[in-house]
Amino acid sequence: NEIFGGKSGKQSFFPILEQSIPIQYEPVFAPKENIKVLLSDKQKQGPIQIVRFTGKDFWNTQDAKNAWGQFISEEILKLIHKEDPFTYQVAEGDLYYVEKKLKLREIAVLVKSKSEGKLAEQFLKLRGIPCSFYKQEGIYQSAESYQISNIFECLLDPNKPSSYRKL
C-alpha cells in the first residue's frame, strides 16, 4: 500500500493527485487453513472431465460447435438433476462437513471467444437454463449503436464521402 499512497496517504504513485480525497484501505487476510470444499463421496465422476465427440469420421466446424453446445447444456442439466445432483461437502467446524447440492449460479462456462459464448448462451437458453453473458455487449458496443453513430457522422458532415461508405 505504501507504493500507491505512502505511509500517510499523501504521496501518490499515480500522476493525478487528488489530495482532498484520502485513500481508503481495507484490511485483508489470508484464507483460514481449515476451510475446505471436498468432492462428495457419492460422486462417481471427477470435477474435471475430458470429452471426445464420436459418431462421425469427419466433423465440419458447425456440426462440432453444435455438438459442443448441446453437450454443455446437457451436462449442466445432469449436474443439477433432482434425482442425482452433483454434491460437494463444505467444512463447518474442524471435523464436520455439510453436504451441499450444486446450484446453477455456481456453474461457469469458460469460452475462448465471444462467438463461442453466444453459441453456449443460445444452447443454454434452448434447454431452459438461465444464464448471463459476462462482458456482453453494452448498448454502446452494439451493431445498432455503431449504425446510429455512422448516421450522425453523415448528418454532421454531408460532404464527407467516407462517412457514407460506413452505412
CSV table of C-alpha atoms in Angstrom, one decimal:
chain,number,residue,atom,x,y,z
A,1,ASN,CA,0.0,0.0,0.0
A,2,GLU,CA,2.9,2.4,0.5
A,3,ILE,CA,3.7,2.3,-3.2
A,4,PHE,CA,0.3,3.8,-4.1
A,5,GLY,CA,-0.2,6.2,-1.2
A,6,GLY,CA,2.8,6.4,1.0
A,7,LYS,CA,2.6,5.8,4.8
A,8,SER,CA,0.3,8.9,5.3
A,9,GLY,CA,-1.7,8.5,2.1
A,10,LYS,CA,-0.4,11.9,0.8
A,11,GLN,CA,2.1,10.8,-1.9
A,12,SER,CA,0.8,9.1,-4.9
A,13,PHE,CA,2.2,6.6,-7.4
A,14,PHE,CA,-0.3,7.9,-10.0
A,15,PRO,CA,0.3,11.1,-11.9
A,16,ILE,CA,-3.0,12.7,-10.9
A,17,LEU,CA,-3.0,13.8,-7.3
A,18,GLU,CA,-6.3,14.2,-5.5
A,19,GLN,CA,-5.2,15.4,-2.1
A,20,SER,CA,-8.6,16.2,-0.8
A,21,ILE,CA,-9.7,12.5,-1.0
A,22,PRO,CA,-7.9,10.2,1.4
A,23,ILE,CA,-7.1,6.7,0.3
A,24,GLN,CA,-9.3,4.1,1.9
A,25,TYR,CA,-7.5,0.9,2.9
A,26,GLU,CA,-9.5,-2.2,3.6
A,27,PRO,CA,-7.8,-4.9,5.8
A,28,VAL,CA,-7.3,-8.2,4.0
A,29,PHE,CA,-6.5,-11.6,5.5
A,30,ALA,CA,-5.3,-14.9,4.2
A,31,PRO,CA,-8.0,-17.6,4.0
A,32,LYS,CA,-8.4,-19.8,7.0
A,33,GLU,CA,-6.4,-23.0,6.6
A,34,ASN,CA,-9.2,-25.3,7.8
A,35,ILE,CA,-11.9,-24.2,5.4
A,36,LYS,CA,-12.2,-26.7,2.6
A,37,VAL,CA,-14.5,-27.9,0.0
A,38,LEU,CA,-14.5,-31.6,-0.8
A,39,LEU,CA,-16.0,-33.7,-3.6
A,40,SER,CA,-18.8,-35.7,-2.1
A,41,ASP,CA,-18.2,-39.5,-1.7
A,42,LYS,CA,-21.4,-40.0,-3.6
A,43,GLN,CA,-20.0,-38.7,-6.8
A,44,LYS,CA,-18.8,-41.2,-9.4
A,45,GLN,CA,-17.3,-38.5,-11.8
A,46,GLY,CA,-14.5,-36.2,-11.0
A,47,PRO,CA,-14.7,-32.4,-11.1
A,48,ILE,CA,-12.8,-32.3,-14.5
A,49,GLN,CA,-13.7,-34.4,-17.5
A,50,ILE,CA,-12.1,-34.7,-20.9
A,51,VAL,CA,-14.7,-35.3,-23.6
A,52,ARG,CA,-14.2,-36.8,-27.1
A,53,PHE,CA,-17.0,-36.5,-29.6
A,54,THR,CA,-17.5,-39.6,-31.6
A,55,GLY,CA,-20.1,-40.8,-34.2
A,56,LYS,CA,-18.7,-39.2,-37.3
A,57,ASP,CA,-15.5,-39.7,-39.2
A,58,PHE,CA,-15.3,-36.1,-40.1
A,59,TRP,CA,-16.8,-33.1,-38.2
A,60,ASN,CA,-17.4,-29.9,-40.0
A,61,THR,CA,-17.0,-26.7,-37.9
A,62,GLN,CA,-20.7,-26.0,-37.5
A,63,ASP,CA,-21.5,-29.6,-36.5
A,64,ALA,CA,-18.7,-29.7,-34.0
A,65,LYS,CA,-19.9,-26.3,-32.5
A,66,ASN,CA,-23.4,-27.6,-32.2
A,67,ALA,CA,-22.3,-30.8,-30.6
A,68,TRP,CA,-20.3,-28.9,-28.1
A,69,GLY,CA,-23.2,-26.5,-27.2
A,70,GLN,CA,-25.6,-29.4,-26.8
A,71,PHE,CA,-23.1,-31.3,-24.7
A,72,ILE,CA,-22.5,-28.3,-22.4
A,73,SER,CA,-26.2,-27.7,-21.8
A,74,GLU,CA,-27.0,-31.4,-21.2
A,75,GLU,CA,-24.1,-31.8,-18.8
A,76,ILE,CA,-25.3,-28.8,-16.8
A,77,LEU,CA,-28.8,-30.4,-16.6
A,78,LYS,CA,-27.2,-33.6,-15.4
A,79,LEU,CA,-25.3,-31.8,-12.7
A,80,ILE,CA,-28.4,-30.2,-11.2
A,81,HIS,CA,-30.8,-33.2,-11.8
A,82,LYS,CA,-33.1,-33.6,-8.8
A,83,GLU,CA,-32.7,-37.4,-8.5
A,84,ASP,CA,-28.9,-37.5,-8.6
A,85,PRO,CA,-27.4,-33.9,-8.4
A,86,PHE,CA,-23.7,-33.1,-8.2
A,87,THR,CA,-22.9,-32.6,-4.5
A,88,TYR,CA,-19.9,-31.4,-2.6
A,89,GLN,CA,-19.0,-31.0,1.1
A,90,VAL,CA,-18.2,-27.8,2.9
A,91,ALA,CA,-16.4,-27.8,6.2
A,92,GLU,CA,-18.3,-26.5,9.2
A,93,GLY,CA,-16.1,-26.6,12.2
A,94,ASP,CA,-13.0,-28.6,12.5
A,95,LEU,CA,-14.2,-32.1,11.7
A,96,TYR,CA,-17.8,-31.6,10.4
A,97,TYR,CA,-18.7,-31.4,6.7
A,98,VAL,CA,-22.1,-30.5,5.3
A,99,GLU,CA,-23.3,-31.9,2.0
A,100,LYS,CA,-24.4,-29.3,-0.5
A,101,LYS,CA,-26.1,-29.5,-3.9
A,102,LEU,CA,-24.6,-27.7,-6.8
A,103,LYS,CA,-26.6,-24.6,-7.8
A,104,LEU,CA,-26.9,-23.1,-11.3
A,105,ARG,CA,-25.3,-19.9,-10.1
A,106,GLU,CA,-22.2,-21.8,-9.1
A,107,ILE,CA,-21.6,-23.0,-12.7
A,108,ALA,CA,-19.4,-21.1,-15.2
A,109,VAL,CA,-18.8,-22.0,-18.8
A,110,LEU,CA,-15.4,-20.6,-20.0
A,111,VAL,CA,-15.2,-19.9,-23.7
A,112,LYS,CA,-12.4,-18.8,-25.9
A,113,SER,CA,-14.2,-16.1,-27.9
A,114,LYS,CA,-17.4,-14.0,-28.0
A,115,SER,CA,-18.9,-16.2,-30.8
A,116,GLU,CA,-18.4,-19.3,-28.7
A,117,GLY,CA,-20.0,-17.5,-25.7
A,118,LYS,CA,-23.0,-16.6,-27.8
A,119,LEU,CA,-23.3,-20.2,-29.1
A,120,ALA,CA,-23.2,-21.5,-25.5
A,121,GLU,CA,-25.8,-18.9,-24.4
A,122,GLN,CA,-28.0,-20.0,-27.3
A,123,PHE,CA,-27.9,-23.7,-26.3
A,124,LEU,CA,-28.4,-23.0,-22.6
A,125,LYS,CA,-31.4,-20.9,-23.3
A,126,LEU,CA,-32.9,-23.6,-25.6
A,127,ARG,CA,-32.7,-26.0,-22.7
A,128,GLY,CA,-34.2,-23.5,-20.2
A,129,ILE,CA,-31.0,-23.0,-18.3
A,130,PRO,CA,-30.8,-19.4,-17.0
A,131,CYS,CA,-27.5,-17.7,-17.9
A,132,SER,CA,-25.8,-14.4,-18.1
A,133,PHE,CA,-23.0,-13.5,-20.5
A,134,TYR,CA,-20.1,-11.7,-18.7
A,135,LYS,CA,-18.7,-8.8,-20.7
A,136,GLN,CA,-21.7,-9.0,-23.1
A,137,GLU,CA,-22.0,-6.0,-25.4
A,138,GLY,CA,-23.4,-2.9,-23.8
A,139,ILE,CA,-25.7,-0.6,-25.6
A,140,TYR,CA,-22.8,1.5,-26.9
A,141,GLN,CA,-21.0,-1.5,-28.4
A,142,SER,CA,-23.9,-3.0,-30.3
A,143,ALA,CA,-24.2,-3.0,-34.1
A,144,GLU,CA,-27.2,-0.7,-33.8
A,145,SER,CA,-25.2,1.8,-31.8
A,146,TYR,CA,-22.5,1.9,-34.5
A,147,GLN,CA,-25.1,2.3,-37.2
A,148,ILE,CA,-26.6,5.3,-35.4
A,149,SER,CA,-23.2,6.8,-34.9
A,150,ASN,CA,-22.5,6.4,-38.6
A,151,ILE,CA,-25.8,8.1,-39.5
A,152,PHE,CA,-24.9,11.0,-37.2
A,153,GLU,CA,-21.5,11.3,-38.8
A,154,CYS,CA,-23.2,11.6,-42.2
A,155,LEU,CA,-25.5,14.3,-40.9
A,156,LEU,CA,-22.7,16.2,-39.3
A,157,ASP,CA,-20.6,16.4,-42.5
A,158,PRO,CA,-22.8,15.5,-45.5
A,159,ASN,CA,-19.9,16.3,-47.9
A,160,LYS,CA,-17.6,13.7,-46.5
A,161,PRO,CA,-17.8,10.6,-48.8
A,162,SER,CA,-16.0,8.3,-46.3
A,163,SER,CA,-18.9,8.7,-43.8
A,164,TYR,CA,-21.4,7.3,-46.4
A,165,ARG,CA,-19.3,4.2,-47.0
A,166,LYS,CA,-19.8,3.0,-43.5
A,167,LEU,CA,-23.6,2.9,-44.0
